[in-house]
mmCIF file of C-alpha atoms in Angstrom:
data_model
loop_
_atom_site.group_PDB
_atom_site.id
_atom_site.type_symbol
_atom_site.label_atom_id
_atom_site.label_comp_id
_atom_site.label_asym_id
_atom_site.label_seq_id
_atom_site.Cartn_x
_atom_site.Cartn_y
_atom_site.Cartn_z
ATOM 1 C CA UNK A 1 -7.178 1.375 0.194
ATOM 2 C CA UNK A 2 -4.366 3.806 0.639
ATOM 3 C CA UNK A 3 -3.594 4.843 4.157
ATOM 4 C CA UNK A 4 -4.738 8.193 5.414
ATOM 5 C CA UNK A 5 -3.155 10.168 8.221
ATOM 6 C CA UNK A 6 -3.959 8.608 11.559
ATOM 7 C CA UNK A 7 -6.184 10.798 13.683
ATOM 8 C CA UNK A 8 -4.245 11.998 16.708
ATOM 9 C CA UNK A 9 -5.625 12.121 20.186
ATOM 10 C CA UNK A 10 -4.963 15.299 22.104
ATOM 11 C CA UNK A 11 -2.668 13.508 24.553
ATOM 12 C CA UNK A 12 -1.042 11.001 22.207
ATOM 13 C CA UNK A 13 2.679 10.918 22.846
ATOM 14 C CA UNK A 14 5.520 10.579 20.379
ATOM 15 C CA UNK A 15 6.119 7.133 21.858
ATOM 16 C CA UNK A 16 2.556 6.056 21.084
ATOM 17 C CA UNK A 17 2.837 7.317 17.504
ATOM 18 C CA UNK A 18 6.097 5.422 17.109
ATOM 19 C CA UNK A 19 4.566 2.238 18.552
ATOM 20 C CA UNK A 20 1.640 2.453 16.117
ATOM 21 C CA UNK A 21 4.073 2.924 13.239
ATOM 22 C CA UNK A 22 6.042 -0.159 14.320
ATOM 23 C CA UNK A 23 2.869 -2.230 14.704
ATOM 24 C CA UNK A 24 1.608 -1.103 11.292
ATOM 25 C CA UNK A 25 4.934 -2.040 9.706
ATOM 26 C CA UNK A 26 4.399 -5.598 10.963
ATOM 27 C CA UNK A 27 0.631 -6.006 10.609
ATOM 28 C CA UNK A 28 -0.013 -4.410 7.217
ATOM 29 C CA UNK A 29 2.327 -6.664 5.189
ATOM 30 C CA UNK A 30 1.092 -9.682 7.156
ATOM 31 C CA UNK A 31 -2.561 -8.920 6.391
ATOM 32 C CA UNK A 32 -1.802 -8.213 2.739
ATOM 33 C CA UNK A 33 -0.082 -11.595 2.547
ATOM 34 C CA UNK A 34 -2.855 -13.504 4.313
ATOM 35 C CA UNK A 35 -5.836 -12.281 2.308
ATOM 36 C CA UNK A 36 -7.310 -9.823 -0.129
ATOM 37 C CA UNK A 37 -9.505 -7.138 1.416
ATOM 38 C CA UNK A 38 -12.516 -5.042 0.530
ATOM 39 C CA UNK A 39 -13.673 -2.228 2.772
ATOM 40 C CA UNK A 40 -17.159 -0.777 2.435
ATOM 41 C CA UNK A 41 -18.939 2.098 4.149
ATOM 42 C CA UNK A 42 -15.734 3.665 5.447
ATOM 43 C CA UNK A 43 -16.988 7.142 4.533
ATOM 44 C CA UNK A 44 -19.161 6.793 7.639
ATOM 45 C CA UNK A 45 -16.027 7.064 9.769
ATOM 46 C CA UNK A 46 -15.407 10.523 8.311
ATOM 47 C CA UNK A 47 -19.003 11.612 8.844
ATOM 48 C CA UNK A 48 -19.203 10.920 12.581
ATOM 49 C CA UNK A 49 -20.616 13.788 14.668
ATOM 50 C CA UNK A 50 -17.797 16.138 15.588
ATOM 51 C CA UNK A 51 -15.204 13.815 14.074
ATOM 52 C CA UNK A 52 -14.306 12.737 17.596
ATOM 53 C CA UNK A 53 -14.027 9.512 19.541
ATOM 54 C CA UNK A 54 -16.312 6.567 18.927
ATOM 55 C CA UNK A 55 -16.952 2.951 19.896
ATOM 56 C CA UNK A 56 -16.562 0.380 17.118
ATOM 57 C CA UNK A 57 -18.529 -2.833 17.671
ATOM 58 C CA UNK A 58 -17.644 -5.721 15.318
ATOM 59 C CA UNK A 59 -18.811 -9.318 15.127
ATOM 60 C CA UNK A 60 -16.302 -11.896 16.398
ATOM 61 C CA UNK A 61 -15.963 -15.154 14.438
ATOM 62 C CA UNK A 62 -12.200 -15.757 14.182
ATOM 63 C CA UNK A 63 -9.167 -15.108 16.347
ATOM 64 C CA UNK A 64 -7.638 -12.898 13.642
ATOM 65 C CA UNK A 65 -10.549 -10.513 13.158
ATOM 66 C CA UNK A 66 -9.050 -7.896 15.515
ATOM 67 C CA UNK A 67 -6.278 -7.583 12.915
ATOM 68 C CA UNK A 68 -8.860 -7.271 10.137
ATOM 69 C CA UNK A 69 -10.799 -4.541 11.921
ATOM 70 C CA UNK A 70 -7.704 -2.780 13.240
ATOM 71 C CA UNK A 71 -6.120 -2.732 9.776
ATOM 72 C CA UNK A 72 -9.223 -1.162 8.258
ATOM 73 C CA UNK A 73 -9.490 1.518 10.941
ATOM 74 C CA UNK A 74 -5.801 2.412 10.861
ATOM 75 C CA UNK A 75 -5.789 2.665 7.074
ATOM 76 C CA UNK A 76 -8.701 5.069 7.291
ATOM 77 C CA UNK A 77 -7.081 7.415 9.731
ATOM 78 C CA UNK A 78 -8.394 6.061 13.031
ATOM 79 C CA UNK A 79 -5.869 4.544 15.414
ATOM 80 C CA UNK A 80 -7.526 1.473 17.004
ATOM 81 C CA UNK A 81 -7.582 0.894 20.762
ATOM 82 C CA UNK A 82 -8.819 -2.555 21.787
ATOM 83 C CA UNK A 83 -10.023 -3.791 25.128
ATOM 84 C CA UNK A 84 -7.953 -6.978 25.262
ATOM 85 C CA UNK A 85 -7.248 -9.850 27.651
ATOM 86 C CA UNK A 86 -4.666 -8.880 30.242
ATOM 87 C CA UNK A 87 -2.684 -12.003 29.330
ATOM 88 C CA UNK A 88 -1.807 -10.506 25.949
ATOM 89 C CA UNK A 89 0.245 -7.863 27.738
ATOM 90 C CA UNK A 90 2.542 -10.419 29.406
ATOM 91 C CA UNK A 91 4.825 -11.511 26.505
ATOM 92 C CA UNK A 92 7.684 -8.958 26.440
ATOM 93 C CA UNK A 93 7.558 -7.853 22.789
ATOM 94 C CA UNK A 94 3.801 -8.073 22.283
ATOM 95 C CA UNK A 95 3.167 -6.510 25.667
ATOM 96 C CA UNK A 96 5.424 -3.579 24.867
ATOM 97 C CA UNK A 97 3.597 -2.950 21.593
ATOM 98 C CA UNK A 98 0.191 -3.282 23.285
ATOM 99 C CA UNK A 99 1.120 -0.819 26.002
ATOM 100 C CA UNK A 100 2.899 1.477 23.572
ATOM 101 C CA UNK A 101 -0.192 1.785 21.376
ATOM 102 C CA UNK A 102 -2.426 2.352 24.421
ATOM 103 C CA UNK A 103 -4.408 -0.847 24.108
ATOM 104 C CA UNK A 104 -6.491 -1.456 27.219
ATOM 105 C CA UNK A 105 -5.939 -4.546 29.401
ATOM 106 C CA UNK A 106 -9.058 -6.241 30.723
ATOM 107 C CA UNK A 107 -8.767 -7.882 34.126
ATOM 108 C CA UNK A 108 -11.251 -10.533 35.276
ATOM 109 C CA UNK A 109 -12.076 -8.803 38.514
ATOM 110 C CA UNK A 110 -14.498 -6.120 39.614
ATOM 111 C CA UNK A 111 -11.882 -3.429 40.308
ATOM 112 C CA UNK A 112 -10.119 -4.099 37.013
ATOM 113 C CA UNK A 113 -13.418 -3.783 35.181
ATOM 114 C CA UNK A 114 -13.915 -0.223 36.356
ATOM 115 C CA UNK A 115 -10.344 0.729 35.512
ATOM 116 C CA UNK A 116 -10.620 -0.624 31.967
ATOM 117 C CA UNK A 117 -13.789 1.314 31.275
ATOM 118 C CA UNK A 118 -12.320 4.497 32.724
ATOM 119 C CA UNK A 119 -9.282 4.252 30.433
ATOM 120 C CA UNK A 120 -11.635 3.616 27.505
ATOM 121 C CA UNK A 121 -13.564 6.743 28.423
ATOM 122 C CA UNK A 122 -10.314 8.749 28.398
ATOM 123 C CA UNK A 123 -9.406 7.460 24.935
ATOM 124 C CA UNK A 124 -12.850 8.444 23.624
ATOM 125 C CA UNK A 125 -12.585 11.894 25.215
ATOM 126 C CA UNK A 126 -9.257 12.318 23.403
ATOM 127 C CA UNK A 127 -10.881 11.516 20.055
ATOM 128 C CA UNK A 128 -9.766 7.882 19.860
ATOM 129 C CA UNK A 129 -11.475 4.780 18.513
ATOM 130 C CA UNK A 130 -12.337 2.099 21.072
ATOM 131 C CA UNK A 131 -13.004 -1.371 19.652
ATOM 132 C CA UNK A 132 -15.431 -3.377 21.759
ATOM 133 C CA UNK A 133 -16.627 -6.905 20.968
ATOM 134 C CA UNK A 134 -20.125 -7.001 22.504
ATOM 135 C CA UNK A 135 -20.179 -10.807 22.328
ATOM 136 C CA UNK A 136 -17.218 -10.873 24.714
ATOM 137 C CA UNK A 137 -15.607 -13.865 23.008
ATOM 138 C CA UNK A 138 -15.804 -15.800 19.749
ATOM 139 C CA UNK A 139 -19.383 -16.508 18.743
ATOM 140 C CA UNK A 140 -20.666 -19.919 19.737
ATOM 141 C CA UNK A 141 -23.340 -19.849 17.034
ATOM 142 C CA UNK A 142 -22.779 -22.934 14.827
ATOM 143 C CA UNK A 143 -23.214 -20.853 11.665
ATOM 144 C CA UNK A 144 -21.040 -17.978 12.952
ATOM 145 C CA UNK A 145 -23.858 -15.460 13.322
ATOM 146 C CA UNK A 146 -23.427 -12.953 16.177
ATOM 147 C CA UNK A 147 -24.583 -14.423 19.473
ATOM 148 C CA UNK A 148 -26.188 -12.734 22.457
ATOM 149 C CA UNK A 149 -24.273 -9.618 23.457
ATOM 150 C CA UNK A 150 -23.093 -8.396 26.837
ATOM 151 C CA UNK A 151 -23.864 -4.902 28.063
ATOM 152 C CA UNK A 152 -20.403 -3.335 28.395
ATOM 153 C CA UNK A 153 -20.436 -1.579 25.014
ATOM 154 C CA UNK A 154 -23.868 -0.124 25.738
ATOM 155 C CA UNK A 155 -22.771 0.962 29.208
ATOM 156 C CA UNK A 156 -19.703 2.728 27.821
ATOM 157 C CA UNK A 157 -21.752 4.395 25.080
ATOM 158 C CA UNK A 158 -24.424 5.672 27.461
ATOM 159 C CA UNK A 159 -21.829 6.923 29.950
ATOM 160 C CA UNK A 160 -19.782 8.799 27.346
ATOM 161 C CA UNK A 161 -22.367 9.722 24.724
ATOM 162 C CA UNK A 162 -19.922 8.449 22.101
ATOM 163 C CA UNK A 163 -21.305 7.161 18.785
ATOM 164 C CA UNK A 164 -21.514 3.371 18.447
ATOM 165 C CA UNK A 165 -20.383 2.256 14.990
ATOM 166 C CA UNK A 166 -21.421 -1.317 14.082
ATOM 167 C CA UNK A 167 -18.984 -3.245 11.904
ATOM 168 C CA UNK A 168 -19.356 -6.609 10.199
ATOM 169 C CA UNK A 169 -16.652 -8.635 8.492
ATOM 170 C CA UNK A 170 -16.786 -11.897 6.575
ATOM 171 C CA UNK A 171 -14.179 -14.026 4.840
ATOM 172 C CA UNK A 172 -11.292 -13.786 7.292
ATOM 173 C CA UNK A 173 -12.755 -16.812 9.091
ATOM 174 C CA UNK A 174 -11.850 -18.868 6.005
ATOM 175 C CA UNK A 175 -8.196 -17.899 6.426
ATOM 176 C CA UNK A 176 -8.167 -18.869 10.105
ATOM 177 C CA UNK A 177 -11.350 -20.741 11.087
ATOM 178 C CA UNK A 178 -12.734 -20.430 14.604
ATOM 179 C CA UNK A 179 -10.606 -22.463 17.066
ATOM 180 C CA UNK A 180 -8.235 -23.476 14.236
ATOM 181 C CA UNK A 181 -4.605 -24.428 14.767
ATOM 182 C CA UNK A 182 -3.288 -23.288 11.378
ATOM 183 C CA UNK A 183 -3.929 -20.838 8.563
ATOM 184 C CA UNK A 184 -5.626 -21.805 5.282
ATOM 185 C CA UNK A 185 -3.991 -19.570 2.692
ATOM 186 C CA UNK A 186 -4.822 -21.304 -0.581
ATOM 187 C CA UNK A 187 -6.775 -20.668 -2.651
ATOM 188 C CA UNK A 188 -6.414 -16.978 -1.798
ATOM 189 C CA UNK A 189 -9.354 -15.622 0.150
ATOM 190 C CA UNK A 190 -10.898 -12.192 0.631
ATOM 191 C CA UNK A 191 -12.187 -10.503 3.761
ATOM 192 C CA UNK A 192 -14.920 -7.909 3.344
ATOM 193 C CA UNK A 193 -15.510 -5.318 6.074
ATOM 194 C CA UNK A 194 -18.694 -3.243 6.163
ATOM 195 C CA UNK A 195 -19.021 -0.149 8.374
ATOM 196 C CA UNK A 196 -22.582 0.742 9.352
ATOM 197 C CA UNK A 197 -24.375 3.893 10.401
ATOM 198 C CA UNK A 198 -24.055 4.773 14.095
ATOM 199 C CA UNK A 199 -26.607 3.045 16.302
ATOM 200 C CA UNK A 200 -29.182 5.506 17.607
ATOM 201 C CA UNK A 201 -29.241 5.353 21.405
ATOM 202 C CA UNK A 202 -30.259 8.986 21.921
ATOM 203 C CA UNK A 203 -33.652 8.141 23.430
ATOM 204 C CA UNK A 204 -31.929 6.045 26.108
ATOM 205 C CA UNK A 205 -29.489 8.713 27.288
ATOM 206 C CA UNK A 206 -31.786 10.171 29.943
ATOM 207 C CA UNK A 207 -33.114 6.877 31.251
ATOM 208 C CA UNK A 208 -31.735 5.202 34.386
ATOM 209 C CA UNK A 209 -28.808 2.976 33.458
ATOM 210 C CA UNK A 210 -30.486 -0.153 34.745
ATOM 211 C CA UNK A 211 -30.615 -3.653 33.305
ATOM 212 C CA UNK A 212 -33.630 -2.902 31.116
ATOM 213 C CA UNK A 213 -31.941 0.096 29.487
ATOM 214 C CA UNK A 214 -28.618 -1.685 28.997
ATOM 215 C CA UNK A 215 -30.246 -4.769 27.485
ATOM 216 C CA UNK A 216 -32.312 -2.642 25.104
ATOM 217 C CA UNK A 217 -29.225 -0.713 23.985
ATOM 218 C CA UNK A 218 -27.253 -3.936 23.600
ATOM 219 C CA UNK A 219 -30.008 -5.499 21.506
ATOM 220 C CA UNK A 220 -29.948 -2.499 19.169
ATOM 221 C CA UNK A 221 -26.186 -2.807 18.764
ATOM 222 C CA UNK A 222 -26.367 -6.541 18.101
ATOM 223 C CA UNK A 223 -29.257 -6.057 15.653
ATOM 224 C CA UNK A 224 -27.179 -3.537 13.698
ATOM 225 C CA UNK A 225 -24.133 -5.831 13.560
ATOM 226 C CA UNK A 226 -26.284 -8.790 12.515
ATOM 227 C CA UNK A 227 -28.000 -6.785 9.754
ATOM 228 C CA UNK A 228 -24.616 -5.777 8.324
ATOM 229 C CA UNK A 229 -23.392 -9.365 8.413
ATOM 230 C CA UNK A 230 -26.585 -10.559 6.706
ATOM 231 C CA UNK A 231 -25.889 -8.039 3.939
ATOM 232 C CA UNK A 232 -22.347 -9.341 3.502
ATOM 233 C CA UNK A 233 -23.414 -12.985 3.536
ATOM 234 C CA UNK A 234 -26.529 -12.502 1.422
ATOM 235 C CA UNK A 235 -28.433 -14.663 3.893
ATOM 236 C CA UNK A 236 -31.188 -14.283 6.445
ATOM 237 C CA UNK A 237 -29.926 -14.459 10.039
ATOM 238 C CA UNK A 238 -31.586 -16.797 12.546
ATOM 239 C CA UNK A 239 -34.868 -15.582 13.994
ATOM 240 C CA UNK A 240 -33.371 -15.948 17.483
ATOM 241 C CA UNK A 241 -29.873 -14.923 18.493
ATOM 242 C CA UNK A 242 -27.723 -17.740 19.896
ATOM 243 C CA UNK A 243 -27.587 -17.696 23.689
ATOM 244 C CA UNK A 244 -24.707 -19.796 25.097
ATOM 245 C CA UNK A 245 -26.324 -20.089 28.525
ATOM 246 C CA UNK A 246 -29.471 -21.570 26.980
ATOM 247 C CA UNK A 247 -27.276 -24.264 25.428
ATOM 248 C CA UNK A 248 -25.341 -24.946 28.662
ATOM 249 C CA UNK A 249 -22.235 -23.328 27.170
ATOM 250 C CA UNK A 250 -20.641 -21.689 30.183
ATOM 251 C CA UNK A 251 -17.082 -22.141 28.924
ATOM 252 C CA UNK A 252 -15.155 -20.506 26.136
ATOM 253 C CA UNK A 253 -15.297 -22.657 23.031
ATOM 254 C CA UNK A 254 -11.545 -23.111 22.771
ATOM 255 C CA UNK A 255 -11.516 -24.671 26.245
ATOM 256 C CA UNK A 256 -14.046 -27.222 25.071
ATOM 257 C CA UNK A 257 -12.251 -27.845 21.774
ATOM 258 C CA UNK A 258 -9.003 -28.559 23.579
ATOM 259 C CA UNK A 259 -10.608 -30.807 26.196
ATOM 260 C CA UNK A 260 -9.170 -28.672 28.962
ATOM 261 C CA UNK A 261 -9.497 -29.470 32.649
ATOM 262 C CA UNK A 262 -12.054 -26.659 32.925
ATOM 263 C CA UNK A 263 -14.151 -28.278 30.217
ATOM 264 C CA UNK A 264 -14.290 -31.497 32.245
ATOM 265 C CA UNK A 265 -15.772 -29.653 35.233
ATOM 266 C CA UNK A 266 -19.350 -28.852 34.188
ATOM 267 C CA UNK A 267 -20.180 -26.945 37.367
ATOM 268 C CA UNK A 268 -17.262 -24.589 36.991
ATOM 269 C CA UNK A 269 -18.252 -21.234 35.531
ATOM 270 C CA UNK A 270 -16.040 -19.047 33.407
ATOM 271 C CA UNK A 271 -14.890 -16.081 35.481
ATOM 272 C CA UNK A 272 -16.042 -13.002 33.581
ATOM 273 C CA UNK A 273 -14.895 -9.473 34.258
ATOM 274 C CA UNK A 274 -18.411 -8.140 34.251
ATOM 275 C CA UNK A 275 -17.914 -4.756 32.616
ATOM 276 C CA UNK A 276 -14.820 -5.331 30.485
ATOM 277 C CA UNK A 277 -15.867 -8.827 29.456
ATOM 278 C CA UNK A 278 -19.010 -7.125 28.260
ATOM 279 C CA UNK A 279 -16.880 -4.371 26.868
ATOM 280 C CA UNK A 280 -14.875 -6.559 24.632
ATOM 281 C CA UNK A 281 -12.683 -9.322 25.894
ATOM 282 C CA UNK A 282 -11.239 -10.831 22.741
ATOM 283 C CA UNK A 283 -11.046 -14.602 22.515
#
């Protein structure tokens, strides 16, 4: 699990390299303290076509899994760039680190959606790794299986031609359970991360980028993530993927858990940023 040299983008500045080094100095010891780790299939990151940029698509079952996935990628030579809620950029110190490492803010408006995806495209063109959570937020599935995905990751992949690398992780949710208020450190737990083969979307590249194409591509991505997670868990996934809208779950789960004002207004819909929410708004 020794760190390799981080792959540089062609336009990465000295400031960005310094910001990544500062972030790694904080995150690595923290992750090593929180849990043991096992990383599988990471050779697939080295074998990507052209060794260039790619889109990593993980499952999302705990608030800390961006750290789990980011740690794995960084330690294997790929600097991670997340599409993240714009609110995370507001705190002075965290915001400076997020901007310094070229993380990508996701706004909940139409214009912001296009901007986020354009920046993501630039990072990919420069050889970077974009992390997109296709579920858009923490899974609402009661057993923590991946739920129905949004189409942003597929849209970005079809627009750029970048490989889509499915990733599954399991065990970090025991350290910080979904919607939890505190960590559970003892007994010591282990997170396992499994990197899959790139999802084949080549036959969709020349098709019109309409809803049918995007849904088909998204289903392939979600199937790949779910298969990896089933391998880690040693269990069969549900026959049908959890669909929040079919269960009248229009709000983010944390809103409901906290009994927020929004949760008491059943007709109020969450305001998604269509493309970037699809493309990976973290919970």
